[in-house]
Amino acid sequence: MKFLFLTSHPLIPNNAGNTIRTYTIMKWLRENGHIVDWITFASEKEHEIILNSKKDLNNICDKYTPIIIDRKKALKNCIKAVFTGKPFKAEFYNYKEANDIIKRELREGNYDIVSGYLYLTSQFVDFCTKETKWLDIVDSISLLYERQIPNTKNLLKKLFLIEEKRRVLKVEGHSVKNFDLITMISETDKKQISKVADTGKIVLIR
């Protein structure tokens, strides 16, 4: 089968918990005969590190496509999020050049399964029309914000967390309702999503 993985940050170097999970899945798929392509957002420096890590790169993918982050456009999108109602952090990645690259790869790649990592990439998995859509939410970020709110003293920050939590939970619920497969790590996170969607299709991968 042919897979496309979308990540909001590089998996190389593979030295943190938030990279090891997806790195390991992609490596296993390649070792078992599947074709794995990878698109990731990265800074120029991160892109150079990836290119210089040929062994790691060959371990996890057949084709690597970077989206070099344009911080000016990304930050403008964060401002637009005030009016769009989308999560601020997700809007950071949602600019035209990034969308064009992902749509091109989807059009030309003929993938069987497209996988996004974290809710930040769900907006791009949404582009799929015929591919199986898989989102690895991992942790419910809306739950993370919910836990932070009571301990936040700064009023403006607290109001931001309340609003961002609402927006993220909406995205998490949309993904569960509309994607073919959702993976997470715990029952606690799954319970959070149950506030807005049927969680029957969620699979726990620890």
GROMACS .gro file of N, CA and C in nm, residues 1 10 15 20 30 34 44 48 51 54 57 74 80 108 120 122 125 139 145 147 154 173-174 182 188 192 197-198:
model
   84
    1MET      N    1   0.083  -0.119   0.000
    1MET     CA    2   0.000   0.000   0.000
    1MET      C    3   0.088   0.125   0.000
   10PRO      N    4   0.925   1.841   1.207
   10PRO     CA    5   1.010   1.731   1.161
   10PRO      C    6   1.018   1.615   1.260
   15ASN      N    7   1.457   1.222   1.847
   15ASN     CA    8   1.507   1.221   1.985
   15ASN      C    9   1.407   1.273   2.087
   20ILE      N   10   0.912   1.017   1.807
   20ILE     CA   11   0.939   0.873   1.806
   20ILE      C   12   0.818   0.793   1.760
   30ARG      N   13   0.764   0.082   0.618
   30ARG     CA   14   0.865   0.066   0.513
   30ARG      C   15   0.930  -0.072   0.521
   34HIS      N   16   0.568  -0.148   0.244
   34HIS     CA   17   0.479  -0.042   0.199
   34HIS      C   18   0.559   0.078   0.148
   44GLU      N   19   1.428   2.639   0.755
   44GLU     CA   20   1.543   2.612   0.668
   44GLU      C   21   1.647   2.528   0.741
   48GLU      N   22   1.777   2.138   0.653
   48GLU     CA   23   1.916   2.100   0.633
   48GLU      C   24   1.954   1.979   0.719
   51LEU      N   25   1.809   1.665   0.559
   51LEU     CA   26   1.885   1.624   0.441
   51LEU      C   27   2.019   1.560   0.478
   54LYS      N   28   2.068   1.112   0.632
   54LYS     CA   29   2.022   1.024   0.524
   54LYS      C   30   1.975   0.888   0.574
   57LEU      N   31   1.631   0.934   0.722
   57LEU     CA   32   1.539   0.965   0.614
   57LEU      C   33   1.505   0.839   0.535
   74ALA      N   34   0.253   3.288   0.800
   74ALA     CA   35   0.195   3.207   0.906
   74ALA      C   36   0.138   3.295   1.017
   80LYS      N   37  -0.575   3.630   1.123
   80LYS     CA   38  -0.701   3.603   1.053
   80LYS      C   39  -0.790   3.508   1.134
  108GLU      N   40  -0.089   1.393  -0.740
  108GLU     CA   41   0.007   1.315  -0.818
  108GLU      C   42   0.047   1.184  -0.752
  120LEU      N   43  -0.337   1.958   1.418
  120LEU     CA   44  -0.285   2.066   1.333
  120LEU      C   45  -0.286   2.031   1.186
  122SER      N   46  -0.508   1.810   1.045
  122SER     CA   47  -0.638   1.756   1.002
  122SER      C   48  -0.697   1.835   0.886
  125VAL      N   49  -0.559   1.676   0.573
  125VAL     CA   50  -0.618   1.545   0.546
  125VAL      C   51  -0.759   1.562   0.489
  139ASP      N   52  -0.279   1.296   2.171
  139ASP     CA   53  -0.344   1.351   2.290
  139ASP      C   54  -0.450   1.452   2.247
  145TYR      N   55  -0.568   2.207   2.720
  145TYR     CA   56  -0.606   2.345   2.750
  145TYR      C   57  -0.704   2.351   2.866
  147ARG      N   58  -0.725   2.160   3.118
  147ARG     CA   59  -0.653   2.142   3.243
  147ARG      C   60  -0.572   2.265   3.283
  154ASN      N   61  -0.329   3.489   3.459
  154ASN     CA   62  -0.345   3.601   3.366
  154ASN      C   63  -0.480   3.593   3.295
  173GLY      N   64  -1.359   1.693   1.707
  173GLY     CA   65  -1.487   1.629   1.682
  173GLY      C   66  -1.513   1.611   1.534
  174HIS      N   67  -1.482   1.713   1.454
  174HIS     CA   68  -1.500   1.704   1.308
  174HIS      C   69  -1.419   1.589   1.251
  182ILE      N   70  -0.919   0.712   1.351
  182ILE     CA   71  -0.861   0.805   1.448
  182ILE      C   72  -0.784   0.723   1.551
  188THR      N   73  -0.870   0.851   2.863
  188THR     CA   74  -0.902   0.984   2.913
  188THR      C   75  -0.918   1.083   2.798
  192GLN      N   76  -1.267   1.278   2.636
  192GLN     CA   77  -1.280   1.420   2.604
  192GLN      C   78  -1.350   1.440   2.469
  197ALA      N   79  -1.848   1.396   1.978
  197ALA     CA   80  -1.859   1.299   1.869
  197ALA      C   81  -1.863   1.157   1.924
  198ASP      N   82  -1.919   1.067   1.844
  198ASP     CA   83  -1.919   0.925   1.876
  198ASP      C   84  -1.775   0.875   1.862
   0.00000   0.00000   0.00000
